[in-house]
Amino acid sequence: MLLTSVSFVAVGGFLSNQITGALYDQRFDQFSAEATEALNREKAVFRNSSAADTDTTSRLVLDSVTGLVGSDSDAPRQAMLVPISTAEGFLISTTVSQEGATARMLPQDLQSAVATGEDIYWAPFVIPVTESGATDAPGLAFGTQVALPPEQTPYALYVYYDLSTMQSTLDDIHRVLWLAGVVLLLVIGAIAWYVTRSVVLPVSHAAAVSEKLAAGELQERMEVTGEDEVARLGASFNHMAGSLQDQITQLAQLSQMQQRFVSDVSHELRTPLTTVRMAAEVLHDAREEFNPVNKRSAEILFDQVERFQALLADLLEISRFDAGAAVLEAESVDIVQLVQHAMDGAHPLAERLGSDLVIVSTETMCVVDADGRRIDRILRNLIVNALEHGEGRPVEIHIACNPEAVAVAVRDHGIGMTPLEASRAFDRFWRADPARARTTGGSGLGLSIAMEDARLHSAWLEAWGDPGAGACFRFTLPRRQGTELTSSPLALPPSSGPHGEASGPHREASGSHRDAPGAEGSTALSGHDIGDGTRQGSAS
């Protein structure tokens, strides 16, 4: 609309100038010819006159001025005889054909030119009051110098045209142009609004439908009317939505079938696995009576059956998470006691690997609202994972809390992780080094289950690693259920000395400082919220 308005103003101004210029040029040529002819005629009349007294000259002047008056309705013509100020001798006062007209209304430049020259001169000027009553009307004056008998005294003879009618016509044309421009602008605006709405409305509808599709309302479709391009777009959109719905439905059904299959197989395998385990225990208890080969076989069988049983338990737990059947049973628990309990459970593994478990904290009690069984499983998974990858070096367990949250960080000084490995640490069955054997026969689901347990608590579970410098897993839990975490009481990784020598608890007196950056030369994994508050890492 703005561009159209500017275009109308430009075109209207151009048309107005063209019309005004053409009309003025045409009438000017006509007025110039008429005035030149009339002034030359009257000039000859004065020159050839035999008037010898004042009365005769006065009548001659009056007749000449009166004869120069024109009655053209578009541009009435008037006349005026004005004495030249330098004239001497026989004088006649100013004679005008229009009542109220005076020589002062004529341009000074025109009067000076007429007084000093012999040609016919012209100039535009403003008529104060016309015969029709118009004020400040535009006019066009022509003048020349004449000699009045009998002394051939120089006078200025003028004829001027009243252009008020022409100006009124031009004003009417301008008003018509402006009115036509406004009407056209409104019409074009209405057309543009209709066309734009006919295009934008389906697009807006498509955007709304796509948002509903993204929200899971796969049955939503666009309304298609007509056979234009927009209708074709709507039909293509509906076809795409139908294809997506079919594929998503198939994927959802396949996912449900896979989850049901895992759950059913896990349940069905428990009974024969129990029988196999009982048989393996009998063989394991009697292994001292076997020869060395059979003895080793009994030990391997017993270990692998235990690993298989742990894998089935983890698969069942994962299937509960996938089915949405996992329920949080929150109660008041002490994190410090849960950490100690998890350490006691991992103590045999620590002795076998030659690693020391060290608590770095001044906290004696950190009570939170949480599911103690799931928290214990998270801590146990983190500690076992640190022992397996700690290369026999000490493993530190840092504990800190503030009024809003409590954090536990498990720090090892083993092989470490790259940022990419840290970002995938919680993926199911993922291993940083596929060729590396699991000394405890883990299932590869421990950290994934820990992440799901953290998600149930609206907690953060974050990983940090540096190749050759070890790794750290930080678990931050809100002290009250329904509270959104904004910071952790512990840095990632927490401050410690070389090779696991603790340099003291990393916690301010208020216990409310925000995360500190990782050690120099390392890469920290800063979490981002997933689901209901759990944060999973992306390298930063």
Coordinates of C-alpha atoms in Angstrom, one line a residue:
M1 CA 0.0 0.0 0.0
L2 CA 2.9 2.4 0.8
L3 CA 4.5 1.7 -2.6
T4 CA 1.2 2.1 -4.4
S5 CA 0.6 5.4 -2.6
V6 CA 4.1 6.7 -3.6
S7 CA 3.4 5.6 -7.2
F8 CA 0.1 7.4 -7.3
V9 CA 1.7 10.6 -5.9
A10 CA 4.4 10.4 -8.5
V11 CA 2.0 9.7 -11.4
G12 CA -0.5 12.3 -10.2
G13 CA 2.2 14.9 -9.9
F14 CA 3.5 14.1 -13.4
L15 CA 0.0 14.2 -14.9
S16 CA -0.8 17.5 -13.1
N17 CA 2.4 19.1 -14.4
Q18 CA 1.8 17.9 -17.9
I19 CA -1.8 19.1 -17.9
T20 CA -0.9 22.5 -16.4
G21 CA 2.0 23.0 -18.7
A22 CA 0.0 22.0 -21.8
L23 CA -2.9 24.2 -20.9
Y24 CA -0.7 27.2 -20.0
D25 CA 1.5 26.9 -23.1
Q26 CA -1.6 26.7 -25.3
R27 CA -3.4 29.7 -23.8
F28 CA -0.1 31.7 -23.5
D29 CA 0.4 31.5 -27.2
Q30 CA -3.2 32.6 -27.8
F31 CA -2.9 35.5 -25.3
S32 CA 0.5 36.6 -26.6
A33 CA -0.9 36.8 -30.2
E34 CA -4.0 38.6 -29.2
A35 CA -2.2 41.1 -26.9
T36 CA 0.5 41.8 -29.5
E37 CA -2.1 42.5 -32.2
A38 CA -4.2 44.7 -29.9
L39 CA -1.3 46.7 -28.5
N40 CA 0.2 47.3 -31.9
R41 CA -3.1 48.4 -33.2
E42 CA -3.7 50.9 -30.4
K43 CA -0.1 52.0 -30.7
A44 CA -0.7 52.9 -34.3
V45 CA -4.0 54.6 -33.4
F46 CA -2.1 56.9 -30.9
R47 CA 0.6 57.6 -33.4
N48 CA -1.7 58.5 -36.3
S49 CA -4.2 60.5 -34.1
S50 CA -4.8 64.2 -34.9
A51 CA -5.9 65.0 -31.4
A52 CA -4.7 68.5 -30.4
D53 CA -6.3 69.1 -27.0
T54 CA -6.8 67.3 -23.7
D55 CA -10.4 66.4 -24.2
T56 CA -9.8 64.8 -27.5
T57 CA -6.8 62.9 -26.2
S58 CA -8.8 61.8 -23.1
R59 CA -11.7 60.5 -25.2
L60 CA -9.1 58.7 -27.4
V61 CA -7.5 57.1 -24.4
L62 CA -10.8 56.1 -22.9
D63 CA -12.0 54.6 -26.2
S64 CA -8.7 52.7 -26.6
V65 CA -8.7 51.3 -23.1
T66 CA -12.4 50.3 -23.4
G67 CA -11.8 48.7 -26.8
L68 CA -9.0 46.5 -25.4
V69 CA -11.4 44.9 -22.9
G70 CA -12.2 41.3 -23.9
S71 CA -15.1 39.2 -22.8
D72 CA -13.6 35.8 -23.1
S73 CA -15.3 33.7 -20.4
D74 CA -12.2 31.6 -19.7
A75 CA -9.8 34.6 -19.4
P76 CA -11.4 38.1 -19.3
R77 CA -9.1 40.8 -20.6
Q78 CA -8.7 44.2 -19.1
A79 CA -6.6 47.3 -20.1
M80 CA -4.7 50.0 -18.3
L81 CA -2.9 53.2 -19.4
V82 CA -0.3 54.4 -17.0
P83 CA 1.9 57.5 -17.3
I84 CA 5.6 56.9 -17.2
S85 CA 7.1 58.7 -14.3
T86 CA 9.8 60.4 -16.4
A87 CA 7.3 61.8 -18.8
E88 CA 7.0 65.6 -19.1
G89 CA 4.5 67.8 -20.8
F90 CA 0.9 66.9 -21.5
L91 CA -0.3 64.4 -18.9
I92 CA -3.4 62.2 -18.6
S93 CA -4.0 60.3 -15.3
T94 CA -4.1 56.5 -15.1
T95 CA -7.0 55.1 -17.0
V96 CA -8.2 51.5 -16.2
S97 CA -11.0 49.4 -17.6
Q98 CA -11.6 47.5 -14.3
E99 CA -12.9 49.2 -11.2
G100 CA -10.4 49.0 -8.3
A101 CA -7.4 48.1 -10.5
T102 CA -4.2 50.2 -9.9
A103 CA -0.7 50.3 -11.4
R104 CA 0.7 49.0 -8.1
M105 CA -0.5 45.5 -8.8
L106 CA 1.6 45.2 -11.9
P107 CA 5.1 43.7 -11.5
Q108 CA 7.8 46.3 -11.1
D109 CA 10.1 44.5 -13.5
L110 CA 7.4 44.8 -16.2
Q111 CA 6.9 48.5 -15.6
S112 CA 10.6 49.1 -15.8
A113 CA 11.0 47.2 -19.0
V114 CA 8.0 49.0 -20.7
A115 CA 9.4 52.4 -19.5
T116 CA 12.8 51.8 -21.1
G117 CA 12.0 49.8 -24.2
E118 CA 9.9 49.9 -27.4
D119 CA 8.9 46.2 -27.6
I120 CA 6.0 44.4 -26.1
Y121 CA 6.8 42.8 -22.7
W122 CA 4.9 40.3 -20.5
A123 CA 5.0 39.0 -17.0
P124 CA 2.8 36.9 -14.7
F125 CA 1.3 38.6 -11.6
V126 CA -1.4 38.3 -9.0
I127 CA -4.7 40.2 -9.4
P128 CA -5.9 41.2 -5.9
V129 CA -9.7 41.2 -6.8
T130 CA -11.3 40.1 -10.1
E131 CA -14.7 41.0 -11.5
S132 CA -16.0 37.6 -10.4
G133 CA -14.9 38.3 -6.8
A134 CA -11.9 35.9 -6.8
T135 CA -9.1 37.2 -4.6
D136 CA -5.4 36.8 -5.3
A137 CA -6.1 35.3 -8.7
P138 CA -3.3 34.5 -11.2
G139 CA -3.0 36.8 -14.1
L140 CA -0.8 37.5 -17.2
A141 CA 0.1 41.1 -18.2
F142 CA 1.4 42.4 -21.5
G143 CA 2.6 46.0 -22.0
T144 CA 4.3 48.4 -24.3
Q145 CA 5.1 52.0 -24.5
V146 CA 2.9 54.4 -26.6
A147 CA 3.1 58.1 -27.4
L148 CA 0.0 60.2 -26.7
P149 CA -0.7 63.2 -29.0
P150 CA -0.2 66.0 -29.4
E151 CA 3.2 66.1 -27.6
Q152 CA 3.9 62.4 -28.2
T153 CA 4.2 62.0 -24.4
P154 CA 5.3 58.4 -23.5
Y155 CA 2.8 56.3 -21.6
A156 CA 2.6 52.6 -20.7
L157 CA -0.3 50.7 -22.2
Y158 CA -1.1 47.3 -20.6
V159 CA -3.5 44.5 -21.2
Y160 CA -3.9 41.7 -18.7
Y161 CA -5.8 38.5 -18.5
D162 CA -7.7 37.1 -15.6
L163 CA -6.7 33.4 -15.2
S164 CA -8.8 32.6 -12.2
T165 CA -11.2 30.5 -14.3
M166 CA -8.3 28.5 -15.7
Q167 CA -6.9 28.0 -12.1
S168 CA -10.3 26.8 -10.9
T169 CA -10.4 24.3 -13.8
L170 CA -6.9 23.1 -12.8
D171 CA -8.0 22.8 -9.2
D172 CA -11.0 20.7 -10.3
I173 CA -8.6 18.5 -12.3
H174 CA -6.3 18.1 -9.3
R175 CA -9.3 17.2 -7.0
V176 CA -10.4 14.6 -9.6
L177 CA -6.9 13.2 -9.7
W178 CA -6.6 13.0 -5.9
L179 CA -10.1 11.5 -5.6
A180 CA -9.3 8.9 -8.3
G181 CA -6.0 8.1 -6.7
V182 CA -7.7 7.5 -3.3
V183 CA -10.4 5.4 -4.9
L184 CA -7.9 3.4 -6.8
L185 CA -5.7 3.0 -3.7
L186 CA -8.7 1.6 -1.8
V187 CA -9.7 -0.7 -4.7
I188 CA -6.1 -1.9 -5.1
G189 CA -5.8 -2.3 -1.3
A190 CA -9.0 -4.4 -1.2
I191 CA -7.8 -6.5 -4.1
A192 CA -4.4 -7.0 -2.5
W193 CA -6.0 -7.9 0.9
Y194 CA -8.2 -10.4 -0.8
V195 CA -5.5 -12.0 -2.9
T196 CA -3.0 -12.0 0.1
R197 CA -5.6 -13.5 2.4
S198 CA -6.5 -16.1 -0.2
V199 CA -2.8 -17.1 -0.2
V200 CA -1.8 -16.5 3.4
L201 CA -4.9 -18.0 5.0
P202 CA -4.2 -21.5 3.7
V203 CA -0.5 -21.1 4.6
S204 CA -1.5 -20.1 8.2
H205 CA -3.9 -23.0 8.3
A206 CA -1.1 -25.3 7.1
A207 CA 1.2 -23.9 9.9
A208 CA -1.5 -24.6 12.5
V209 CA -2.1 -28.1 11.1
S210 CA 1.7 -28.8 11.1
E211 CA 1.9 -27.6 14.7
K212 CA -0.8 -30.0 15.7
L213 CA 0.9 -32.8 13.8
A214 CA 4.1 -32.0 15.7
A215 CA 2.2 -32.2 18.9
G216 CA 1.1 -35.7 18.1
E217 CA -2.4 -35.1 16.6
L218 CA -1.6 -37.1 13.5
Q219 CA -5.2 -37.1 12.2
E220 CA -5.2 -33.4 11.4
R221 CA -5.5 -32.4 7.8
M222 CA -5.9 -29.3 5.7
E223 CA -9.2 -28.3 4.1
V224 CA -8.8 -28.3 0.3
T225 CA -11.1 -26.3 -1.9
G226 CA -10.7 -25.4 -5.6
E227 CA -8.1 -26.5 -8.1
D228 CA -5.5 -23.7 -7.9
E229 CA -1.9 -23.9 -6.7
V230 CA -3.0 -23.4 -3.1
A231 CA -5.4 -26.4 -3.4
R232 CA -2.6 -28.4 -4.9
L233 CA -0.4 -27.4 -1.9
G234 CA -3.1 -28.5 0.5
A235 CA -3.5 -31.8 -1.2
S236 CA 0.3 -32.4 -1.2
F237 CA 0.4 -31.4 2.4
N238 CA -2.4 -33.9 3.3
H239 CA -0.7 -36.6 1.4
M240 CA 2.6 -35.9 3.2
A241 CA 0.8 -35.9 6.6
G242 CA -0.9 -39.2 5.7
S243 CA 2.4 -40.8 4.8
L244 CA 4.0 -39.5 8.0
Q245 CA 1.1 -40.8 10.1
D246 CA 1.4 -44.2 8.5
Q247 CA 5.1 -44.4 9.0
I248 CA 4.9 -43.1 12.6
T249 CA 2.2 -45.5 13.4
Q250 CA 4.2 -48.3 11.9
L251 CA 7.3 -47.2 13.9
A252 CA 5.2 -46.9 17.1
Q253 CA 3.8 -50.4 16.6
L254 CA 7.2 -51.8 15.8
S255 CA 8.6 -50.1 19.0
Q256 CA 5.8 -51.5 21.1
M257 CA 6.4 -55.0 19.6
Q258 CA 10.1 -54.7 20.4
Q259 CA 9.4 -53.5 23.9
R260 CA 6.9 -56.3 24.4
F261 CA 9.3 -58.8 22.9
V262 CA 12.1 -57.8 25.2
S263 CA 9.8 -57.8 28.2
D264 CA 8.2 -61.2 27.3
V265 CA 11.6 -62.8 26.5
S266 CA 13.0 -61.4 29.8
H267 CA 10.1 -62.8 31.8
E268 CA 10.2 -66.2 30.0
L269 CA 13.9 -66.6 30.4
R270 CA 13.8 -66.1 34.2
T271 CA 12.4 -69.6 34.9
P272 CA 14.9 -71.6 32.8
L273 CA 17.7 -69.2 34.0
T274 CA 16.8 -70.0 37.6
T275 CA 17.1 -73.7 36.9
V276 CA 20.4 -73.2 35.1
R277 CA 21.7 -71.0 37.9
M278 CA 20.8 -73.7 40.5
A279 CA 22.7 -76.3 38.4
A280 CA 25.6 -73.9 38.0
E281 CA 25.8 -73.3 41.7
V282 CA 25.9 -77.1 42.4
L283 CA 28.7 -77.5 39.9
H284 CA 30.5 -74.5 41.3
D285 CA 30.3 -75.8 44.9
A286 CA 31.7 -79.1 43.8
R287 CA 34.4 -77.8 41.5
E288 CA 37.2 -78.8 43.9
E289 CA 36.4 -82.5 43.0
F290 CA 36.8 -81.9 39.3
N291 CA 39.9 -82.0 37.2
P292 CA 41.4 -78.6 36.3
V293 CA 39.6 -78.3 33.0
N294 CA 36.2 -79.1 34.4
K295 CA 36.9 -76.9 37.4
R296 CA 37.6 -73.9 35.2
S297 CA 34.6 -74.6 33.1
A298 CA 32.3 -74.7 36.2
E299 CA 33.7 -71.3 37.3
I300 CA 33.2 -69.7 33.9
L301 CA 29.7 -71.2 33.8
F302 CA 28.8 -69.7 37.2
D303 CA 30.2 -66.3 36.3
Q304 CA 28.4 -66.1 32.9
V305 CA 25.1 -67.3 34.5
E306 CA 25.4 -64.4 37.0
R307 CA 26.1 -62.0 34.2
F308 CA 23.1 -63.3 32.2
Q309 CA 20.9 -62.9 35.3
A310 CA 22.1 -59.3 35.7
L311 CA 21.4 -58.6 32.1
L312 CA 17.9 -60.0 32.3
A313 CA 17.3 -57.8 35.4
D314 CA 18.5 -54.7 33.6
L315 CA 16.4 -55.5 30.5
L316 CA 13.3 -55.9 32.7
E317 CA 14.0 -52.5 34.3
I318 CA 14.6 -50.8 30.9
S319 CA 11.3 -52.3 29.6
R320 CA 9.5 -50.8 32.6
F321 CA 10.9 -47.4 31.8
D322 CA 10.0 -47.8 28.1
A323 CA 6.5 -48.8 29.0
G324 CA 6.1 -45.8 31.4
A325 CA 5.5 -48.2 34.3
A326 CA 8.3 -46.9 36.5
V327 CA 7.0 -45.2 39.6
L328 CA 8.9 -43.0 42.0
E329 CA 8.4 -43.9 45.7
A330 CA 9.9 -40.9 47.3
E331 CA 10.7 -40.7 51.0
S332 CA 13.2 -38.9 53.2
V333 CA 16.6 -40.5 52.8
D334 CA 20.2 -39.5 53.7
I335 CA 22.5 -39.3 50.7
V336 CA 25.6 -39.8 52.9
Q337 CA 24.3 -43.1 54.1
L338 CA 23.3 -44.2 50.6
V339 CA 26.8 -43.4 49.4
Q340 CA 28.3 -45.4 52.2
H341 CA 26.0 -48.3 51.4
A342 CA 26.9 -48.2 47.7
M343 CA 30.6 -48.1 48.6
D344 CA 30.2 -51.2 50.9
G345 CA 28.6 -53.1 48.0
A346 CA 31.4 -52.2 45.7
H347 CA 34.2 -52.9 48.2
P348 CA 35.0 -56.4 47.0
L349 CA 35.4 -55.1 43.4
A350 CA 37.6 -52.3 44.7
E351 CA 39.8 -54.8 46.5
R352 CA 40.1 -57.0 43.5
L353 CA 41.1 -54.1 41.3
G354 CA 43.4 -52.5 43.8
S355 CA 41.5 -49.2 44.0
D356 CA 40.7 -47.2 47.1
L357 CA 37.3 -45.6 47.6
V358 CA 37.6 -42.2 49.2
I359 CA 34.8 -39.9 50.4
V360 CA 35.7 -36.2 50.0
S361 CA 33.2 -34.2 52.0
T362 CA 32.6 -32.5 55.3
E363 CA 28.9 -33.3 55.1
T364 CA 27.6 -35.7 57.7
M365 CA 24.0 -35.8 56.6
C366 CA 22.1 -34.6 53.5
V367 CA 18.4 -35.5 53.7
V368 CA 16.4 -35.4 50.4
D369 CA 13.0 -36.6 49.2
A370 CA 13.9 -39.5 46.9
D371 CA 13.4 -43.1 46.1
G372 CA 16.2 -44.7 48.1
R373 CA 16.3 -47.9 46.0
R374 CA 16.8 -46.0 42.8
I375 CA 19.4 -43.6 44.3
D376 CA 21.4 -46.5 45.6
R377 CA 21.3 -48.1 42.1
I378 CA 22.5 -44.8 40.5
L379 CA 25.4 -44.5 43.0
R380 CA 26.3 -48.2 42.7
N381 CA 26.4 -47.9 38.9
L382 CA 28.6 -44.8 39.0
I383 CA 31.0 -46.3 41.5
V384 CA 31.3 -49.6 39.7
N385 CA 31.9 -47.8 36.4
A386 CA 34.6 -45.6 38.0
L387 CA 36.3 -48.7 39.4
E388 CA 36.3 -50.6 36.1
H389 CA 37.9 -47.7 34.3
G390 CA 40.1 -46.3 37.1
E391 CA 43.2 -48.3 36.2
G392 CA 43.7 -49.3 39.9
R393 CA 44.0 -45.7 41.0
P394 CA 41.9 -44.2 43.9
V395 CA 38.3 -43.2 43.2
E396 CA 37.0 -40.1 44.9
I397 CA 33.3 -39.6 45.9
H398 CA 32.5 -35.9 46.5
I399 CA 29.4 -35.0 48.4
A400 CA 28.0 -31.4 48.8
C401 CA 24.6 -29.9 49.4
N402 CA 22.9 -26.6 49.8
P403 CA 19.3 -25.7 50.7
E404 CA 18.1 -26.4 47.1
A405 CA 20.1 -29.4 46.0
V406 CA 22.6 -32.2 46.9
A407 CA 25.3 -33.4 44.5
V408 CA 27.5 -36.5 44.4
A409 CA 30.4 -36.6 42.0
V410 CA 32.3 -39.9 41.4
R411 CA 35.8 -39.0 40.1
D412 CA 38.3 -41.6 38.8
H413 CA 41.8 -41.0 37.4
G414 CA 41.9 -43.7 34.8
I415 CA 41.8 -43.9 31.1
G416 CA 39.3 -41.0 30.8
M417 CA 37.0 -40.0 27.9
T418 CA 36.9 -37.7 25.0
P419 CA 34.0 -35.2 24.7
L420 CA 32.3 -37.4 22.1
E421 CA 32.6 -40.4 24.3
A422 CA 31.3 -38.4 27.3
S423 CA 28.2 -37.3 25.3
R424 CA 27.4 -41.0 24.5
A425 CA 28.2 -42.4 28.0
F426 CA 24.5 -42.9 28.8
D427 CA 23.5 -44.6 25.5
R428 CA 22.3 -48.2 25.8
F429 CA 24.9 -50.9 25.2
W430 CA 27.5 -48.3 24.2
R431 CA 31.1 -48.9 25.1
A432 CA 33.9 -46.4 24.7
D433 CA 36.3 -49.2 23.9
P434 CA 34.5 -52.2 22.3
A435 CA 37.7 -54.3 22.6
R436 CA 37.9 -53.7 26.4
A437 CA 36.6 -56.6 28.5
R438 CA 34.2 -55.9 31.4
T439 CA 35.9 -57.3 34.5
T440 CA 32.6 -57.6 36.3
G441 CA 30.5 -58.8 33.3
G442 CA 28.3 -55.8 33.1
S443 CA 25.3 -55.6 30.8
G444 CA 26.1 -52.2 29.3
L445 CA 22.8 -50.8 30.6
G446 CA 23.9 -49.5 34.0
L447 CA 24.4 -45.9 33.0
S448 CA 21.3 -45.9 30.9
I449 CA 19.2 -47.1 33.8
A450 CA 21.0 -44.5 36.0
M451 CA 19.9 -41.8 33.6
E452 CA 16.3 -43.1 33.6
D453 CA 16.3 -43.1 37.4
A454 CA 17.7 -39.5 37.5
R455 CA 15.0 -38.5 35.1
L456 CA 12.3 -39.8 37.4
H457 CA 13.8 -37.6 40.2
S458 CA 14.0 -34.5 37.9
A459 CA 17.7 -34.7 38.6
W460 CA 20.9 -34.0 36.5
L461 CA 23.3 -36.7 35.6
E462 CA 26.3 -35.3 33.8
A463 CA 29.6 -36.7 32.5
W464 CA 33.1 -35.2 32.1
G465 CA 36.2 -36.8 30.7
D466 CA 39.7 -36.1 29.6
P467 CA 41.8 -38.8 27.9
G468 CA 44.5 -40.0 30.3
A469 CA 43.3 -37.8 33.2
G470 CA 40.2 -39.8 34.2
A471 CA 36.5 -39.1 34.2
C472 CA 33.8 -37.8 36.5
F473 CA 30.1 -38.4 36.8
R474 CA 28.1 -35.8 38.7
F475 CA 24.6 -36.5 40.1
T476 CA 22.7 -33.5 41.2
L477 CA 19.3 -34.1 43.0
P478 CA 16.7 -31.5 44.2
R479 CA 16.2 -31.8 47.9
R480 CA 12.4 -31.4 47.4
Q481 CA 10.4 -33.1 44.7
G482 CA 8.9 -30.6 42.2
T483 CA 11.8 -28.2 42.6
E484 CA 13.6 -27.2 39.4
L485 CA 17.4 -27.3 39.5
T486 CA 19.3 -24.2 38.5
S487 CA 22.8 -25.0 39.8
S488 CA 24.8 -27.7 41.4
P489 CA 26.7 -27.5 44.7
L490 CA 29.7 -29.3 43.1
A491 CA 31.9 -28.3 40.1
L492 CA 32.4 -30.6 37.2
P493 CA 34.9 -32.1 37.8
P494 CA 35.4 -31.3 41.5
S495 CA 38.7 -30.1 42.7
S496 CA 41.2 -32.8 43.7
G497 CA 44.9 -33.5 43.9
P498 CA 46.9 -35.6 41.4
H499 CA 46.0 -39.3 41.2
G500 CA 43.1 -39.1 43.5
E501 CA 44.7 -37.2 46.5
A502 CA 41.9 -35.1 47.7
S503 CA 42.6 -31.5 48.3
G504 CA 39.6 -31.0 50.5
P505 CA 35.9 -30.6 50.0
H506 CA 34.9 -28.4 47.1
R507 CA 32.1 -26.4 48.6
E508 CA 31.7 -22.8 49.7
A509 CA 30.3 -22.0 53.2
S510 CA 26.9 -21.2 51.7
G511 CA 27.0 -24.2 49.5
S512 CA 25.3 -22.4 46.6
H513 CA 28.0 -21.6 44.1
R514 CA 27.4 -22.4 40.4
D515 CA 29.3 -24.9 38.3
A516 CA 33.0 -24.2 37.9
P517 CA 34.8 -25.0 34.6
G518 CA 36.8 -28.2 34.2
A519 CA 40.5 -28.6 34.8
E520 CA 42.9 -26.9 32.4
G521 CA 43.4 -28.9 29.2
S522 CA 40.3 -30.9 29.8
T523 CA 36.8 -30.8 28.2
A524 CA 33.7 -30.6 30.4
L525 CA 30.3 -32.0 29.4
S526 CA 27.7 -29.3 30.2
G527 CA 24.3 -30.7 30.5
H528 CA 21.1 -29.6 28.9
D529 CA 17.6 -30.5 30.1
I530 CA 16.0 -33.6 28.9
G531 CA 12.4 -34.6 29.6
D532 CA 11.4 -33.7 33.1
G533 CA 14.6 -32.1 34.3
T534 CA 17.4 -34.7 33.6
R535 CA 20.3 -33.2 31.7
Q536 CA 22.4 -35.1 29.2
G537 CA 25.7 -33.9 28.0
S538 CA 26.9 -32.0 24.9
A539 CA 30.6 -31.1 24.5
S540 CA 31.4 -27.5 25.4

